Amino acid sequence: MTDLSKPYDVLVVGGGNAALCAAISAREAGASVLILEHAPKAFRGGNSRHTRNLRTMHQAPTATLTEAYLEEEYWEDLRRVTGGETNEELARLTIRSTADALPWMEEHGVCFQPSLSGTLSLSRTNAFFLGGGKALVNAYYLTAERMGIDILYDTEVTHLALEDGEIRSATITCRGFPETVRARTVVAASGGFQANIGWLRRYWGEAADNFLIRGTSYAQGKILADLSEQGVMTAGDPKQCHAVAIDARAPKMDGGIVTRLDCVPFSIVVNRNAQRFYDEGEDFWPKRYAIWGRLVAQQEAQIGYSIIDAKCIELFMPSVFPPVKADTIAELAVKLGLEPGALEKTVADYNEAVRPGTFDHRVLDDCRTDGLSPPKTHWARRIDTPPFYGYPLRPGITFTYLGVKVDERARVMLSDGRPTANLFAAGEIMAGNILGRGYLAGIGMAIGTVFGLIAGREAAKHAHN
Amino acid sequence: MRTTDSLLEARRELEICNACRYCEGFCAVFPAMELRRVFNNGDLSYLANLCHNCRGCYYACQYAPPHEFGINMPRTFAELRAETYEEYAWPGFLAGAFRRNGAVIAILTALCLAGVLIAAALFQSPAVLFGSHAGPGAFYAVIPHGVMVAVAGVTGLFALFALLVGFIRFWSDIGGRAGDFFRPAPLARALGDILTLRNLGEEHGCNDQDEAFSSLRRRFHHALFYGFLACFASTATATFYEYGLSMISPFHLFSLPVVLGTVGGIGIVVGCAGMLWLKMASDQAPGARRLLGGDVAFVLLLALSSVSGLTLLALRGTSGMGITLALHLGFVLTLFLSLPYSKFVHAIYRAGALLRYALERRS
Ligand SMILES: Cc1cc2nc3c(=O)[nH]c(=O)nc-3n(C[C@H](O)[C@H](O)[C@H](O)COP(=O)(O)OP(=O)(O)OC[C@H]3O[C@@H](n4cnc5c(N)ncnc54)[C@H](O)[C@@H]3O)c2cc1C
Ligand code: SF4
Ligand code: SF4
């Protein structure tokens, strides 16, 4: 039984990948550990539950990874996507540590598999979890239970009392009842604040009401806000978030991976006025999907419509919701709630501008428009073969970038530049140190795992001193 | 396959899975799913029968209940599977036996036991029934050879024929052709899948009790399966001894039929006990409650056939032999009669689905 009156060595806030890695590594270093997870057991595991892989450095091929992926290349990839908005020291520490993280993960119950169909381009750089992130989270919870880590679900940490650079106690709500917990050290691993629409509204205004949140609804950022109010230094741009265009029919929260749509490069995308607004064929979809969330967010009512014809319907991964289907463009417009005349004109203008070319979805082909604004620079084919299909799009927020500043020992920094004495952070709540902008597939789990291990180890060490 | 609620539910869930695919490392169902964008009724019957119920995809699913997508593939497939058994059953009017399968098998067992015992009491004097017999022909002193052969032959052939018709219906429904059975490489691959239970978590184990991986279920199933084969081999060699070598049972303790039967019987008992224990001890959430009765009845019937057979071996020199023999034959008769209308049919449809999968992988 969990006894909240005795002080624990390490208190872990959150129940996702970073929290679990921290808890297990602290326990392995001999500490008594308590995990407090806001979600009920069925929804435990935060955004980590929705993941499928982790980007990992490796010197040679492994059972599930091909070739090699070395530190320099990994670092180059990260530097490029962030445009330099990263902390090189912490980034390289993360990259180097992923090599050892993989065997650690396997020792603690995580199984890997060859990369998923549809993501073969990642088979060299990313290790895929057998069954995805929920299977990983399940494995860690089992390991944690077997190691004697105490776990409370349905338990929100509402306040960490910070005095003289030290956390003195935690205020929690355990299954509705308020409690105070004391611990020698605390690891904050409570994720981002993307599910807090009120907070998003500060930067996006009313538009935020139309955002869909791809992951957990428990990412409310309460601890992040609480700590920054108490003088903890932050890292990352508060306005930045990873936003992709997803199916507008997705659930408001927790829709996860299936709501993604891969039809955009083969389509034209129009807004509520049936007007195009960006080059749909600028580059391969994996390189472009993350800008479309923002593009749709900038449109009126934060909605877009991707329109294709029968030629393209089998070129991309099946969608979770069936497309809206019609025999004419006008009928499709009516079904999508668009002005038929306007959509007919947009499609006609586009068809008119399409130049002949050799269509090939595997390369940046020569099918493009001429004299159209905005242009479509690849995979442009006339939309002329019924039936026609439409998918509604909305911005889907994956996670926010604002976090607390940490050092290489995962210690949370105060705004005067000193480290806190007994507060550590791991995962999305500190990812902004390394990922100031952009996104690299599999980096979220890499940061969470590496900093989780560091935070747990350091917290255990501090608790023993 | 006709359209039913379970079938529509399977289609709904698979359309979500096909946009996700996180589970593709678990079993053959997901790679087979990925070959399709639409799932017609035959495809769904195929996929449901391809599912080995390892439950990996339930625990790994971020959309499992209470998530609003409510994905529970093992349960949905199990319910659909039971309906496919009904769909293909021959003769059609017996399909209903799958609906309250537990009760049907229990009643059939009672009837067969009663029938054999009453017949033995009517046609055999108590002195013979309760006397002790030794030497060749001891069994036939209690139940005449001709009767045994006639009953086993008729019921066995009927069961075989019914199973064959069911299989042919299934095979054509899922798009198979007769020529498929003459392609050695897929046949070998499917046979390998069957003999190793590759899809029941050969590499990592499966979620036989809860979210932890374990290989217990696969091991128990192996004990049961190979035990069953050994018993079958025992019967076959015994028949050969009697007709080919003109030896008359009971055979010596260390003779091939007795050794095979004993080892097989023990395998079946161990396998059945393990499977039953897992059924009871495991998390029920990914299970199909209403199918539990039929599953348990079939496993119990198998176990009782073996236990009575082993008891017969132990008591064969004593005055208890007669009645034990009658009981054993009663259980075996029930087993024969219920083969086409019990959980047993999963074996032929699973085998068919694995062959279909092996064929698909090659093309
Ligand atoms: C659909 C989707 C797919 C993704 N795929 C990948 C991928 O393939 N690879 C990859 O690297 N990254 C991926 N990501 C990003 C990845 O999910 C995150 O980077 C990573 O999971 C962060 O882990 P974490 O432990 O920091 O946060 P989370 O896993 O979100 O965990 C935060 C935890 O804190 C709990 N919590 C929050 N506030 C409190 C509080 N006040 N008190 C108590 N508990 C609290 C939450 O309930 C939750 O359990 C994906 C994200 C999404 C949404
Ligand atoms: S069972 Fe769930 S996690 Fe697995 S493929 Fe289907 S939707 Fe995805
Ligand atoms: S229960 Fe197991 S065998 Fe069945 S579909 Fe799911 S993973 Fe495959």
mmCIF file with all atom_site columns, C-alpha atoms in Angstrom, chain A residues 42-44 49-52 111 113 115-117 130-132 134 138 142 146 251 254-258 260 313-314 316-318 320, chain B residues 15-26 34 36-37 58-69 204 210-213:
data_model
loop_
_atom_site.group_PDB
_atom_site.id
_atom_site.type_symbol
_atom_site.label_atom_id
_atom_site.label_alt_id
_atom_site.label_comp_id
_atom_site.label_asym_id
_atom_site.label_entity_id
_atom_site.label_seq_id
_atom_site.pdbx_PDB_ins_code
_atom_site.Cartn_x
_atom_site.Cartn_y
_atom_site.Cartn_z
_atom_site.occupancy
_atom_site.B_iso_or_equiv
_atom_site.pdbx_formal_charge
_atom_site.auth_seq_id
_atom_site.auth_comp_id
_atom_site.auth_asym_id
_atom_site.auth_atom_id
_atom_site.pdbx_PDB_model_num
ATOM 1  C CA . ALA A 1 42  ? -6.805  3.155   -18.745 1.00 0.00 ? 42  ALA A CA 1
ATOM 2  C CA . PHE A 1 43  ? -5.352  6.399   -20.096 1.00 0.00 ? 43  PHE A CA 1
ATOM 3  C CA . ARG A 1 44  ? -1.963  6.271   -18.399 1.00 0.00 ? 44  ARG A CA 1
ATOM 4  C CA . ARG A 1 49  ? 1.107   6.037   -25.464 1.00 0.00 ? 49  ARG A CA 1
ATOM 5  C CA . HIS A 1 50  ? 0.674   7.299   -29.031 1.00 0.00 ? 50  HIS A CA 1
ATOM 6  C CA . THR A 1 51  ? 4.264   6.974   -30.225 1.00 0.00 ? 51  THR A CA 1
ATOM 7  C CA . ARG A 1 52  ? 5.847   4.289   -32.322 1.00 0.00 ? 52  ARG A CA 1
ATOM 8  C CA . CYS A 1 111 ? 10.401  -5.129  -27.539 1.00 0.00 ? 111 CYS A CA 1
ATOM 9  C CA . GLN A 1 113 ? 10.332  -4.733  -34.459 1.00 0.00 ? 113 GLN A CA 1
ATOM 10 C CA . SER A 1 115 ? 10.099  -0.445  -39.128 1.00 0.00 ? 115 SER A CA 1
ATOM 11 C CA . LEU A 1 116 ? 6.440   -0.129  -40.030 1.00 0.00 ? 116 LEU A CA 1
ATOM 12 C CA . SER A 1 117 ? 5.207   -0.269  -43.572 1.00 0.00 ? 117 SER A CA 1
ATOM 13 C CA . LEU A 1 130 ? 6.607   -3.755  -31.073 1.00 0.00 ? 130 LEU A CA 1
ATOM 14 C CA . GLY A 1 131 ? 2.949   -2.779  -30.749 1.00 0.00 ? 131 GLY A CA 1
ATOM 15 C CA . GLY A 1 132 ? 3.762   0.926   -30.443 1.00 0.00 ? 132 GLY A CA 1
ATOM 16 C CA . LYS A 1 134 ? 1.302   1.793   -25.376 1.00 0.00 ? 134 LYS A CA 1
ATOM 17 C CA . ASN A 1 138 ? 2.803   -1.204  -20.353 1.00 0.00 ? 138 ASN A CA 1
ATOM 18 C CA . LEU A 1 142 ? 5.100   -3.834  -15.223 1.00 0.00 ? 142 LEU A CA 1
ATOM 19 C CA . ARG A 1 146 ? 7.923   -5.607  -10.029 1.00 0.00 ? 146 ARG A CA 1
ATOM 20 C CA . PRO A 1 251 ? -11.890 13.517  -31.728 1.00 0.00 ? 251 PRO A CA 1
ATOM 21 C CA . ASP A 1 254 ? -6.439  11.734  -28.021 1.00 0.00 ? 254 ASP A CA 1
ATOM 22 C CA . GLY A 1 255 ? -7.141  10.860  -31.672 1.00 0.00 ? 255 GLY A CA 1
ATOM 23 C CA . GLY A 1 256 ? -3.500  9.839   -32.050 1.00 0.00 ? 256 GLY A CA 1
ATOM 24 C CA . ILE A 1 257 ? -1.808  8.622   -35.186 1.00 0.00 ? 257 ILE A CA 1
ATOM 25 C CA . VAL A 1 258 ? -4.796  7.406   -37.207 1.00 0.00 ? 258 VAL A CA 1
ATOM 26 C CA . ARG A 1 260 ? -3.263  11.885  -39.994 1.00 0.00 ? 260 ARG A CA 1
ATOM 27 C CA . ILE A 1 313 ? -7.257  7.578   -54.014 1.00 0.00 ? 313 ILE A CA 1
ATOM 28 C CA . GLU A 1 314 ? -4.946  4.566   -53.626 1.00 0.00 ? 314 GLU A CA 1
ATOM 29 C CA . PHE A 1 316 ? -1.558  7.093   -49.802 1.00 0.00 ? 316 PHE A CA 1
ATOM 30 C CA . MET A 1 317 ? -2.198  5.250   -46.545 1.00 0.00 ? 317 MET A CA 1
ATOM 31 C CA . PRO A 1 318 ? -5.892  4.581   -45.925 1.00 0.00 ? 318 PRO A CA 1
ATOM 32 C CA . VAL A 1 320 ? -9.489  6.475   -40.625 1.00 0.00 ? 320 VAL A CA 1
ATOM 33 C CA . GLU B 2 15  ? -10.498 0.386   -40.926 1.00 0.00 ? 15  GLU B CA 1
ATOM 34 C CA . ILE B 2 16  ? -9.040  2.149   -37.894 1.00 0.00 ? 16  ILE B CA 1
ATOM 35 C CA . CYS B 2 17  ? -6.203  -0.395  -37.627 1.00 0.00 ? 17  CYS B CA 1
ATOM 36 C CA . ASN B 2 18  ? -5.373  0.026   -41.293 1.00 0.00 ? 18  ASN B CA 1
ATOM 37 C CA . ALA B 2 19  ? -4.765  3.723   -40.720 1.00 0.00 ? 19  ALA B CA 1
ATOM 38 C CA . CYS B 2 20  ? -2.616  2.901   -37.661 1.00 0.00 ? 20  CYS B CA 1
ATOM 39 C CA . ARG B 2 21  ? -0.709  -0.351  -38.253 1.00 0.00 ? 21  ARG B CA 1
ATOM 40 C CA . TYR B 2 22  ? 1.182   -0.160  -34.974 1.00 0.00 ? 22  TYR B CA 1
ATOM 41 C CA . CYS B 2 23  ? 0.398   -3.843  -34.359 1.00 0.00 ? 23  CYS B CA 1
ATOM 42 C CA . GLU B 2 24  ? 1.893   -5.193  -37.536 1.00 0.00 ? 24  GLU B CA 1
ATOM 43 C CA . GLY B 2 25  ? 4.698   -6.944  -35.663 1.00 0.00 ? 25  GLY B CA 1
ATOM 44 C CA . PHE B 2 26  ? 2.376   -9.150  -33.635 1.00 0.00 ? 26  PHE B CA 1
ATOM 45 C CA . GLU B 2 34  ? -2.384  -4.082  -45.176 1.00 0.00 ? 34  GLU B CA 1
ATOM 46 C CA . ARG B 2 36  ? -6.381  -4.424  -48.595 1.00 0.00 ? 36  ARG B CA 1
ATOM 47 C CA . ARG B 2 37  ? -8.075  -1.049  -48.484 1.00 0.00 ? 37  ARG B CA 1
ATOM 48 C CA . TYR B 2 58  ? -5.618  -5.405  -27.291 1.00 0.00 ? 58  TYR B CA 1
ATOM 49 C CA . TYR B 2 59  ? -3.088  -4.431  -24.658 1.00 0.00 ? 59  TYR B CA 1
ATOM 50 C CA . ALA B 2 60  ? -1.006  -2.452  -27.139 1.00 0.00 ? 60  ALA B CA 1
ATOM 51 C CA . CYS B 2 61  ? -3.951  -0.470  -28.466 1.00 0.00 ? 61  CYS B CA 1
ATOM 52 C CA . GLN B 2 62  ? -4.118  3.195   -27.535 1.00 0.00 ? 62  GLN B CA 1
ATOM 53 C CA . TYR B 2 63  ? -7.727  3.040   -28.741 1.00 0.00 ? 63  TYR B CA 1
ATOM 54 C CA . ALA B 2 64  ? -8.898  0.181   -26.522 1.00 0.00 ? 64  ALA B CA 1
ATOM 55 C CA . PRO B 2 65  ? -12.017 0.932   -24.440 1.00 0.00 ? 65  PRO B CA 1
ATOM 56 C CA . PRO B 2 66  ? -12.765 3.296   -22.753 1.00 0.00 ? 66  PRO B CA 1
ATOM 57 C CA . HIS B 2 67  ? -11.296 5.269   -25.676 1.00 0.00 ? 67  HIS B CA 1
ATOM 58 C CA . GLU B 2 68  ? -14.133 6.355   -27.944 1.00 0.00 ? 68  GLU B CA 1
ATOM 59 C CA . PHE B 2 69  ? -12.758 4.271   -30.834 1.00 0.00 ? 69  PHE B CA 1
ATOM 60 C CA . HIS B 2 204 ? 8.124   -12.529 -27.534 1.00 0.00 ? 204 HIS B CA 1
ATOM 61 C CA . ASP B 2 210 ? -2.639  -9.718  -18.831 1.00 0.00 ? 210 ASP B CA 1
ATOM 62 C CA . GLU B 2 211 ? -0.349  -7.082  -20.308 1.00 0.00 ? 211 GLU B CA 1
ATOM 63 C CA . ALA B 2 212 ? 2.739   -9.137  -19.438 1.00 0.00 ? 212 ALA B CA 1
ATOM 64 C CA . PHE B 2 213 ? 4.115   -11.371 -22.195 1.00 0.00 ? 213 PHE B CA 1
#
